[in-house]
Amino acid sequence: TVEARVVYTAAETGDGVRVLGIEYQVQLVGDEVEETVVNVTNHSYFNLTGNPTIEGTEVSLCTNSYLPVDDGGIPTGNPTAYKGVEANKTFTLGVEEPDIDDCFIVDPSAASSIPLDTRKSPLTKLVTAYHPQTKIHLEVWSTEPAFQFYTGKYIDVPAVEGQAARGKRSGFCVEPSRYVNAVNVPEWKAQVVLKKGEVYGSRVVYKGWSDE
């Protein structure tokens, strides 16, 4: 049995920045097993445009190191450079491109030293996003060593209770986490294996504001 706790903290700074903090804590309780695999994240979508798609959103990632995958989405090896993306350099999301759904690695050199509980680690600004039409800014910070960045190619949500349908590229995701497939890589396995008596933890902070 896994006991998971999620704590949300909302605040607004004096200069109008709205801050949402999320803290995850997971423990293995009960006597069924001695260990299990845990990799906790969330799949929130963001659209800063005020329009049906994310077209025109200006984005930068803190890294261009990612885990290449096979046709089934399973990582095939060590982190490598993502073509077309440079760390901390802004690129614009267009109508169709770039089409991204990959796990980016914050610091590949730290792969084998990630603690099970990262909450005491410093927050890293993973992603910044801005749209010039709405002048809305978003920053995603986390203590986690990786994040999935997804530009929404497969979104297909019907209209529900007066809410408009959501289609392809109607939002983007930033999912702070451990390395995808870490449990199957000996050097990364300790990131995600939770044993009895241990604590898994992480923090995520979202910051949003408008220039208007």
Tab-separated table of C-alpha atoms in Angstrom:
chain	number	residue	atom	x	y	z
A	1	THR	CA	0.000	0.000	0.000
A	2	VAL	CA	1.278	3.440	-0.945
A	3	GLU	CA	0.258	6.523	1.032
A	4	ALA	CA	0.527	9.683	-1.051
A	5	ARG	CA	0.053	13.223	0.198
A	6	VAL	CA	-0.209	16.350	-1.923
A	7	VAL	CA	-0.068	19.829	-0.392
A	8	TYR	CA	-1.097	22.881	-2.431
A	9	THR	CA	-0.056	26.397	-1.436
A	10	ALA	CA	-1.421	29.463	-3.239
A	11	ALA	CA	-0.172	33.026	-2.840
A	12	GLU	CA	0.172	36.336	-4.637
A	13	THR	CA	3.215	38.552	-4.345
A	14	GLY	CA	3.116	42.311	-3.996
A	15	ASP	CA	3.978	42.781	-7.664
A	16	GLY	CA	1.029	40.712	-8.884
A	17	VAL	CA	2.745	37.365	-9.446
A	18	ARG	CA	0.452	34.457	-8.604
A	19	VAL	CA	2.265	31.464	-7.159
A	20	LEU	CA	1.007	27.893	-6.829
A	21	GLY	CA	3.204	25.442	-4.951
A	22	ILE	CA	2.743	21.672	-4.974
A	23	GLU	CA	4.542	19.322	-2.611
A	24	TYR	CA	4.391	15.552	-3.025
A	25	GLN	CA	5.188	12.990	-0.343
A	26	VAL	CA	4.891	9.221	-0.746
A	27	GLN	CA	5.520	6.407	1.735
A	28	LEU	CA	5.163	2.650	1.514
A	29	VAL	CA	2.897	1.375	4.279
A	30	GLY	CA	1.413	-2.027	5.068
A	31	ASP	CA	3.083	-5.404	4.779
A	32	GLU	CA	2.303	-6.472	1.206
A	33	VAL	CA	5.727	-5.658	-0.300
A	34	GLU	CA	9.124	-4.353	0.775
A	35	GLU	CA	9.563	-1.933	-2.121
A	36	THR	CA	7.726	-0.420	-5.070
A	37	VAL	CA	8.274	2.024	-7.925
A	38	VAL	CA	7.133	5.652	-7.624
A	39	ASN	CA	7.367	8.516	-10.123
A	40	VAL	CA	4.857	11.249	-9.279
A	41	THR	CA	3.913	14.178	-11.502
A	42	ASN	CA	0.827	15.974	-12.816
A	43	HIS	CA	-0.509	16.545	-16.301
A	44	SER	CA	-1.765	20.142	-16.165
A	45	TYR	CA	-2.316	21.870	-19.511
A	46	PHE	CA	-1.553	25.537	-20.132
A	47	ASN	CA	-2.801	27.916	-22.805
A	48	LEU	CA	-1.625	31.528	-22.509
A	49	THR	CA	-3.041	32.711	-25.832
A	50	GLY	CA	-6.737	33.306	-25.213
A	51	ASN	CA	-7.263	31.360	-28.452
A	52	PRO	CA	-8.090	27.725	-29.269
A	53	THR	CA	-4.414	26.760	-29.750
A	54	ILE	CA	-1.003	27.556	-28.290
A	55	GLU	CA	0.234	29.107	-31.539
A	56	GLY	CA	2.523	32.080	-30.948
A	57	THR	CA	3.570	31.095	-27.423
A	58	GLU	CA	7.229	31.884	-26.791
A	59	VAL	CA	8.940	29.157	-24.762
A	60	SER	CA	12.378	28.424	-23.364
A	61	LEU	CA	13.612	25.258	-21.642
A	62	CYS	CA	16.447	25.119	-19.123
A	63	THR	CA	18.085	22.269	-21.035
A	64	ASN	CA	18.153	20.605	-24.429
A	65	SER	CA	19.242	17.214	-23.061
A	66	TYR	CA	16.511	14.621	-23.510
A	67	LEU	CA	15.954	10.879	-23.548
A	68	PRO	CA	15.585	9.599	-27.133
A	69	VAL	CA	12.842	7.003	-27.556
A	70	ASP	CA	11.838	4.237	-29.936
A	71	ASP	CA	8.576	4.088	-31.900
A	72	GLY	CA	6.801	2.853	-28.770
A	73	GLY	CA	7.951	5.795	-26.671
A	74	ILE	CA	10.477	3.776	-24.630
A	75	PRO	CA	13.854	5.459	-23.962
A	76	THR	CA	16.683	3.866	-25.898
A	77	GLY	CA	19.765	5.237	-24.160
A	78	ASN	CA	21.481	8.082	-22.385
A	79	PRO	CA	20.525	11.758	-22.690
A	80	THR	CA	21.426	13.477	-25.923
A	81	ALA	CA	20.879	16.928	-27.439
A	82	TYR	CA	17.404	17.685	-28.802
A	83	LYS	CA	17.726	19.050	-32.328
A	84	GLY	CA	16.187	22.477	-32.765
A	85	VAL	CA	16.152	23.363	-29.062
A	86	GLU	CA	18.897	25.279	-27.259
A	87	ALA	CA	19.001	25.626	-23.488
A	88	ASN	CA	17.524	28.918	-22.254
A	89	LYS	CA	16.921	30.154	-25.801
A	90	THR	CA	13.396	31.183	-26.772
A	91	PHE	CA	11.523	29.404	-29.555
A	92	THR	CA	7.957	29.920	-30.752
A	93	LEU	CA	5.213	27.296	-30.857
A	94	GLY	CA	3.627	27.314	-34.295
A	95	VAL	CA	0.539	25.775	-35.858
A	96	GLU	CA	2.123	22.307	-36.175
A	97	GLU	CA	5.751	22.627	-35.068
A	98	PRO	CA	7.732	22.073	-33.039
A	99	ASP	CA	5.980	18.821	-32.160
A	100	ILE	CA	7.480	17.784	-28.817
A	101	ASP	CA	6.563	15.039	-26.360
A	102	ASP	CA	9.823	14.148	-24.653
A	103	CYS	CA	11.532	13.805	-21.284
A	104	PHE	CA	14.151	16.527	-20.802
A	105	ILE	CA	17.005	16.081	-18.316
A	106	VAL	CA	18.028	19.050	-16.181
A	107	ASP	CA	21.601	17.911	-15.435
A	108	PRO	CA	22.702	14.638	-17.055
A	109	SER	CA	25.886	14.557	-14.954
A	110	ALA	CA	23.778	14.117	-11.789
A	111	ALA	CA	21.835	11.091	-13.048
A	112	SER	CA	23.197	8.613	-10.498
A	113	SER	CA	23.027	10.946	-7.485
A	114	ILE	CA	19.368	12.040	-7.469
A	115	PRO	CA	17.919	11.659	-3.941
A	116	LEU	CA	14.635	9.837	-3.439
A	117	ASP	CA	13.301	12.939	-1.684
A	118	THR	CA	14.281	16.024	-3.681
A	119	ARG	CA	12.370	18.558	-1.567
A	120	LYS	CA	15.543	19.913	0.042
A	121	SER	CA	17.160	20.424	-3.354
A	122	PRO	CA	17.110	23.935	-4.838
A	123	LEU	CA	14.278	24.841	-7.179
A	124	THR	CA	15.286	25.041	-10.845
A	125	LYS	CA	13.381	27.107	-13.371
A	126	LEU	CA	12.514	24.421	-15.912
A	127	VAL	CA	10.367	26.286	-18.419
A	128	THR	CA	9.350	29.854	-19.167
A	129	ALA	CA	6.457	30.743	-21.459
A	130	TYR	CA	4.996	34.031	-22.689
A	131	HIS	CA	2.430	35.116	-25.234
A	132	PRO	CA	2.813	38.587	-26.789
A	133	GLN	CA	-0.923	38.975	-27.475
A	134	THR	CA	-2.122	38.395	-23.918
A	135	LYS	CA	1.182	39.427	-22.277
A	136	ILE	CA	0.790	36.494	-19.875
A	137	HIS	CA	3.922	34.914	-18.414
A	138	LEU	CA	4.348	31.441	-16.914
A	139	GLU	CA	7.319	29.913	-15.115
A	140	VAL	CA	7.563	26.303	-13.943
A	141	TRP	CA	10.074	25.559	-11.176
A	142	SER	CA	10.853	22.227	-9.532
A	143	THR	CA	13.287	20.211	-7.450
A	144	GLU	CA	12.907	17.309	-9.880
A	145	PRO	CA	15.722	16.167	-12.203
A	146	ALA	CA	13.599	15.862	-15.352
A	147	PHE	CA	10.395	17.049	-17.008
A	148	GLN	CA	8.194	15.972	-19.877
A	149	PHE	CA	7.426	18.798	-22.293
A	150	TYR	CA	4.400	18.106	-24.490
A	151	THR	CA	2.910	20.384	-27.141
A	152	GLY	CA	-0.499	18.712	-27.217
A	153	LYS	CA	-0.595	16.922	-30.560
A	154	TYR	CA	-3.074	14.291	-29.358
A	155	ILE	CA	-5.471	16.430	-27.329
A	156	ASP	CA	-9.044	15.515	-28.242
A	157	VAL	CA	-11.508	16.522	-25.530
A	158	PRO	CA	-15.227	16.945	-26.322
A	159	ALA	CA	-17.308	19.866	-25.096
A	160	VAL	CA	-18.595	19.265	-21.561
A	161	GLU	CA	-21.178	21.232	-19.556
A	162	GLY	CA	-20.829	24.399	-21.575
A	163	GLN	CA	-17.048	24.219	-21.831
A	164	ALA	CA	-15.673	24.315	-25.371
A	165	ALA	CA	-14.064	21.260	-26.925
A	166	ARG	CA	-10.274	21.105	-26.782
A	167	GLY	CA	-8.395	19.885	-29.822
A	168	LYS	CA	-4.896	19.433	-31.160
A	169	ARG	CA	-2.332	21.829	-29.636
A	170	SER	CA	-4.914	23.527	-27.447
A	171	GLY	CA	-2.470	23.383	-24.538
A	172	PHE	CA	1.056	22.430	-23.553
A	173	CYS	CA	2.271	20.418	-20.564
A	174	VAL	CA	5.281	20.623	-18.272
A	175	GLU	CA	5.502	17.510	-16.087
A	176	PRO	CA	8.366	17.576	-13.535
A	177	SER	CA	9.399	14.028	-12.637
A	178	ARG	CA	12.174	11.468	-12.439
A	179	TYR	CA	13.734	9.986	-15.556
A	180	VAL	CA	11.312	8.076	-17.752
A	181	ASN	CA	12.053	4.333	-17.558
A	182	ALA	CA	14.449	4.912	-14.626
A	183	VAL	CA	13.455	1.635	-12.977
A	184	ASN	CA	14.950	-0.312	-15.893
A	185	VAL	CA	18.320	1.461	-15.881
A	186	PRO	CA	20.634	0.417	-13.016
A	187	GLU	CA	22.288	3.853	-12.754
A	188	TRP	CA	18.905	5.596	-12.465
A	189	LYS	CA	16.879	3.031	-10.541
A	190	ALA	CA	17.443	4.598	-7.109
A	191	GLN	CA	15.484	7.682	-8.250
A	192	VAL	CA	12.209	5.751	-8.261
A	193	VAL	CA	12.471	2.700	-5.977
A	194	LEU	CA	10.714	3.372	-2.664
A	195	LYS	CA	11.428	0.976	0.208
A	196	LYS	CA	9.629	0.630	3.519
A	197	GLY	CA	10.770	3.288	5.963
A	198	GLU	CA	11.843	5.684	3.198
A	199	VAL	CA	10.135	8.842	1.948
A	200	TYR	CA	9.726	9.948	-1.662
A	201	GLY	CA	9.194	13.664	-2.134
A	202	SER	CA	9.319	16.539	-4.604
A	203	ARG	CA	8.235	20.145	-5.087
A	204	VAL	CA	6.794	22.067	-8.033
A	205	VAL	CA	6.126	25.818	-8.184
A	206	TYR	CA	4.135	27.632	-10.871
A	207	LYS	CA	4.422	31.409	-11.243
A	208	GLY	CA	2.107	33.397	-13.483
A	209	TRP	CA	1.554	37.078	-14.187
A	210	SER	CA	0.511	39.554	-16.849
A	211	ASP	CA	2.227	42.718	-18.053
A	212	GLU	CA	-1.161	44.428	-18.279
